[in-house]
Short mmCIF file of C-alpha atoms in Angstrom, two decimals:
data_model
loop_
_atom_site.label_atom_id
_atom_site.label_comp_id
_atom_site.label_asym_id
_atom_site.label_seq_id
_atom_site.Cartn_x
_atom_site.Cartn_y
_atom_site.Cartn_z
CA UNK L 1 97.13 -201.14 -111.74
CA UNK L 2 94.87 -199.09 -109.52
CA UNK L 3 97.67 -198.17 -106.74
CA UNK L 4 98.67 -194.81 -106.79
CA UNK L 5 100.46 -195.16 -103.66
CA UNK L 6 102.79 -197.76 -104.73
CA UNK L 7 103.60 -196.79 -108.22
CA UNK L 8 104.73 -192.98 -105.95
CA UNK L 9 106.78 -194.69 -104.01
CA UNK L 10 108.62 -196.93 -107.11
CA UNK L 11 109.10 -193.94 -109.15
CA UNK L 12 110.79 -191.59 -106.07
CA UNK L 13 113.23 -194.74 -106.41
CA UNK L 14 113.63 -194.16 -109.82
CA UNK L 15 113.96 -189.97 -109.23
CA UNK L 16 116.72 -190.77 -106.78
CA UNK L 17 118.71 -192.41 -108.93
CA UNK L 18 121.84 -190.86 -109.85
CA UNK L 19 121.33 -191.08 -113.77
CA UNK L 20 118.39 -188.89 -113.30
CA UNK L 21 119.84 -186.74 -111.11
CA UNK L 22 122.57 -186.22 -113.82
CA UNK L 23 120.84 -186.43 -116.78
CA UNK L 24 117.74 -184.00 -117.34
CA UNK L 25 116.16 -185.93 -120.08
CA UNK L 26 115.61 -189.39 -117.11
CA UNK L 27 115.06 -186.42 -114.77
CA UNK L 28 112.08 -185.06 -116.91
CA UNK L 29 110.83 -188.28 -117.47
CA UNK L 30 111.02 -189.10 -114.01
CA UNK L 31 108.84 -185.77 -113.10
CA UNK L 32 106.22 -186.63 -116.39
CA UNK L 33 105.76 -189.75 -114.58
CA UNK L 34 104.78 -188.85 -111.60
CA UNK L 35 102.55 -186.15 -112.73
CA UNK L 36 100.58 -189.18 -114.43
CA UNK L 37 100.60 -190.80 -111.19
CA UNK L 38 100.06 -187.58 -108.67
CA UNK L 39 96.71 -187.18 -111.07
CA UNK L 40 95.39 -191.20 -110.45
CA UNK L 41 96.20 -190.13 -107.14
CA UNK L 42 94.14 -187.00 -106.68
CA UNK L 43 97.14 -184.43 -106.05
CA UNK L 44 96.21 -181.11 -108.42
CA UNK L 45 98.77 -179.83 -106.99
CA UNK L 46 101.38 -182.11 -107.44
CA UNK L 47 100.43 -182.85 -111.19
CA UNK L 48 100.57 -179.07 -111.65
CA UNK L 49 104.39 -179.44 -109.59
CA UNK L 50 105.75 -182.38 -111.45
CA UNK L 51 104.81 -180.89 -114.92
CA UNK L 52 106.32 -177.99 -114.04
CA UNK L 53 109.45 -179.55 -113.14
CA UNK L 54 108.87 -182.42 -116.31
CA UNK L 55 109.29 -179.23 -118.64
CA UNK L 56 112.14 -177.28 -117.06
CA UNK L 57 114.10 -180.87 -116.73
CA UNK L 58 113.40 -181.39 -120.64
CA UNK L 59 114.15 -177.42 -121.66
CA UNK L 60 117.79 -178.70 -120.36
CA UNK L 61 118.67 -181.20 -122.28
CA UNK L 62 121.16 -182.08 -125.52
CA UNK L 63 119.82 -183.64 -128.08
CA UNK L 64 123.11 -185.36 -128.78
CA UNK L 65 123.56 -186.38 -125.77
CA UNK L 66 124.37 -189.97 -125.85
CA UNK L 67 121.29 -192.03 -124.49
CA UNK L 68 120.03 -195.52 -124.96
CA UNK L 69 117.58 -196.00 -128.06
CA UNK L 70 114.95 -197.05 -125.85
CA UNK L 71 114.10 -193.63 -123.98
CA UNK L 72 115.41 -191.41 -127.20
CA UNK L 73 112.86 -193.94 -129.36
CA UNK L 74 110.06 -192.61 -127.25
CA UNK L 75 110.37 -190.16 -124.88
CA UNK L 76 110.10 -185.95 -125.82
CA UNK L 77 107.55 -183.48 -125.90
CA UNK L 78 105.04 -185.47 -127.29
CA UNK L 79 105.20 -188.49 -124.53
CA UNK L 80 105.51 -185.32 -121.32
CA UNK L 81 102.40 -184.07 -122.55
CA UNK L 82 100.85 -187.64 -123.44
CA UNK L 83 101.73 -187.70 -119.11
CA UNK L 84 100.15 -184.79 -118.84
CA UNK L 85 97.19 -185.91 -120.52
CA UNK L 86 96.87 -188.91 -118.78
CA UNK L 87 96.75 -186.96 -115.76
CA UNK L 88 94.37 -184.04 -116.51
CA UNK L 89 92.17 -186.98 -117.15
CA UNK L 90 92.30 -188.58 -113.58
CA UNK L 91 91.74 -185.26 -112.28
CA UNK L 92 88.75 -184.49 -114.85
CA UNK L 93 90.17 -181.26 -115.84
CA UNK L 94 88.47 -181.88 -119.55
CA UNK L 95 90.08 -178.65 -121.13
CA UNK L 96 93.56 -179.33 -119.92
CA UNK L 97 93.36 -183.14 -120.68
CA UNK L 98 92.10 -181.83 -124.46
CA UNK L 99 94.78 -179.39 -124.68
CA UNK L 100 97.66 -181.49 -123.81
CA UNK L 101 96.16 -184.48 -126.47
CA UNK L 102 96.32 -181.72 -129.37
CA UNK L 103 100.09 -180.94 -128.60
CA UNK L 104 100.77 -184.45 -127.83
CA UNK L 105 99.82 -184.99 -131.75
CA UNK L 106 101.52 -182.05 -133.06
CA UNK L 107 104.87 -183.36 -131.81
CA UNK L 108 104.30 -187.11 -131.90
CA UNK L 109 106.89 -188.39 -134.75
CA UNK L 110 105.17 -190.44 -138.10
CA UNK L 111 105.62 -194.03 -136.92
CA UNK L 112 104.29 -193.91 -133.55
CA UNK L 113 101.01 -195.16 -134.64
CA UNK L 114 99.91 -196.76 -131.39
CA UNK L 115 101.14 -193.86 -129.29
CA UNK L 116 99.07 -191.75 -131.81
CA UNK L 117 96.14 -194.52 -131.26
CA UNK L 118 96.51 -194.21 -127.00
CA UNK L 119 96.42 -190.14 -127.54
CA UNK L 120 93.26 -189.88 -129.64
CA UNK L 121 91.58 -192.24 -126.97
CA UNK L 122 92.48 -190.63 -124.93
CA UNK L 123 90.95 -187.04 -126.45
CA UNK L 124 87.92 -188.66 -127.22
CA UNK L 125 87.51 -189.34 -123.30
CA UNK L 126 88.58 -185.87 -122.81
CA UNK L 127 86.01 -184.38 -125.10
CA UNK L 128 83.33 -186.43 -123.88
CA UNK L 129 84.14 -185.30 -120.40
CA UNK L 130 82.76 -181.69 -121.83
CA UNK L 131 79.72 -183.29 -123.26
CA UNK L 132 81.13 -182.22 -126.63
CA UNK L 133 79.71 -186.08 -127.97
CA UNK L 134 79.64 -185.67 -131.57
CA UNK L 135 83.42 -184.48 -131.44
CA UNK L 136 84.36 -187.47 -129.04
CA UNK L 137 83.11 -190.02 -131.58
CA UNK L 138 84.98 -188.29 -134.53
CA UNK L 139 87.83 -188.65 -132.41
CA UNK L 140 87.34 -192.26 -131.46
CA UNK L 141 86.84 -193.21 -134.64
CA UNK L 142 89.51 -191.35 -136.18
CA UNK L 143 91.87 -194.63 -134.79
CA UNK L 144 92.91 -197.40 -137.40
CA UNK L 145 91.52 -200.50 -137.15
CA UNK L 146 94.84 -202.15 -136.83
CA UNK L 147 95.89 -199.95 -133.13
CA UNK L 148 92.43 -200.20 -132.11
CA UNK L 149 92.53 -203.62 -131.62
CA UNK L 150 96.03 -203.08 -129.17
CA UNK L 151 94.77 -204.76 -125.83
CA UNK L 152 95.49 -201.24 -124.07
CA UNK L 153 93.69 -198.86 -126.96
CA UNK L 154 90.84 -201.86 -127.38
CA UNK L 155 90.36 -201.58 -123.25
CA UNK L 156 90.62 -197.73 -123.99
CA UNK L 157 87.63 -197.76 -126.52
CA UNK L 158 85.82 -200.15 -124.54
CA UNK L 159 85.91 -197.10 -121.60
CA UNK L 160 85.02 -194.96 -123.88
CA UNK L 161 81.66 -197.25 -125.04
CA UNK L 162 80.51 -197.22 -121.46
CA UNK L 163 81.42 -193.66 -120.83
CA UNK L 164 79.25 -193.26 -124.00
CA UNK L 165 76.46 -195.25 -123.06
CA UNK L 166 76.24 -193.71 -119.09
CA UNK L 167 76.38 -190.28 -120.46
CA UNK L 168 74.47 -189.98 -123.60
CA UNK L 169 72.09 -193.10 -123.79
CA UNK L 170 69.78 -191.58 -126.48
CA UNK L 171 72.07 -189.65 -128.61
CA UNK L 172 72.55 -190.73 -132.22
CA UNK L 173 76.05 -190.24 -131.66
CA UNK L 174 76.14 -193.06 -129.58
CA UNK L 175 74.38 -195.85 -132.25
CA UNK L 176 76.71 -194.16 -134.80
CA UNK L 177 79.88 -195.42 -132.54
CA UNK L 178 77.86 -198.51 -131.52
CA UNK L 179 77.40 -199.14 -135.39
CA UNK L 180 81.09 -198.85 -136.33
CA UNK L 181 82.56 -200.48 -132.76
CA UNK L 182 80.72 -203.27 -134.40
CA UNK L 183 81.44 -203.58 -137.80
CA UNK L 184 84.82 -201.99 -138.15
CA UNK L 185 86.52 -202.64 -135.39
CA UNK L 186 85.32 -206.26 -134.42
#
């Protein structure tokens, strides 16, 4: 929502919680969180911290622990470094965002199709950031017709157009994404 400040301040309520200080796998989360958060915000540092902590927090915990579907349906390796990526991109670290969207998609399990959808968005962004433009548009339109129209991925490839457009105006890359925006994803 554009407030850093306020979306700190709910999740150090969530941190404190005693579940997360009990369980590592909330902890982690908790930590992933606000890394993503730390990076809208500006803090390199912090994202750097809160990673740090994300992964020694997960490194702890059971796998048969009992936990509620919900966070065991989604939350892992994949989803810390989907955080991470999420934040490396606020910052405009390129490389790191790019590195943390390739593990994110080694570890992401076969039916997460949107997650998959949000992380190659993602990458695209992440590659264009290093003015690697041909590989961005692979990327982008690497992501099924079906996700891509998601509200969140669809406002994620709409970024991507104008980040596209501001940044490479005359390349051919961009009327080759233009092109298939328009006829395969409309």
């Amino acid at each position: 929502m554009g407030r850093p400040a306020e979306g700190l301040a709910a999740n150090d309520v969530a941190r404190n919680l005693p579940l997360t200080r009990r369980d590592p796998l909330f902890a982690s989360l908790g930590h992933a969180r606000h890394a993503a958060l730390q990076g809208a915000a500006g803090d390199r540092a912090g994202v750097r911290r809160s990673l740090g902590h994300a992964e020694e927090a997960l490194s702890r915990t059971c796998p048969d622990e009992p936990r509620p579907v919900w966070l065991k349906a989604f939350y892992g390796p994949s989803e810390l470094d989907s955080l991470g990526l999420a934040a490396y991109l606020a910052l405009g670290n390129w490389e790191e965002a790019e590195a943390r969207a390739h593990r994110s998609m080694g570890a992401l399990r076969p039916h997460m199709h949107r997650s998959l959808a949000i992380t190659t968005a993602r990458l695209a962004r992440a590659q264009l950031g290093q003015g690697d433009v041909e590989p961005a548009v692979n990327s982008a339109m690497r992501i099924p017709r079906d996700t891509a129209q998601h509200p969140r991925v669809a406002g994620m490839l709409n970024r991507f157009s104008a980040d596209l457009r501001k940044t490479s105006p005359h390349s051919p890359h961009l009327h080759t994404w233009m092109q298939y925006q328009r006829e395969a994803l409309a």
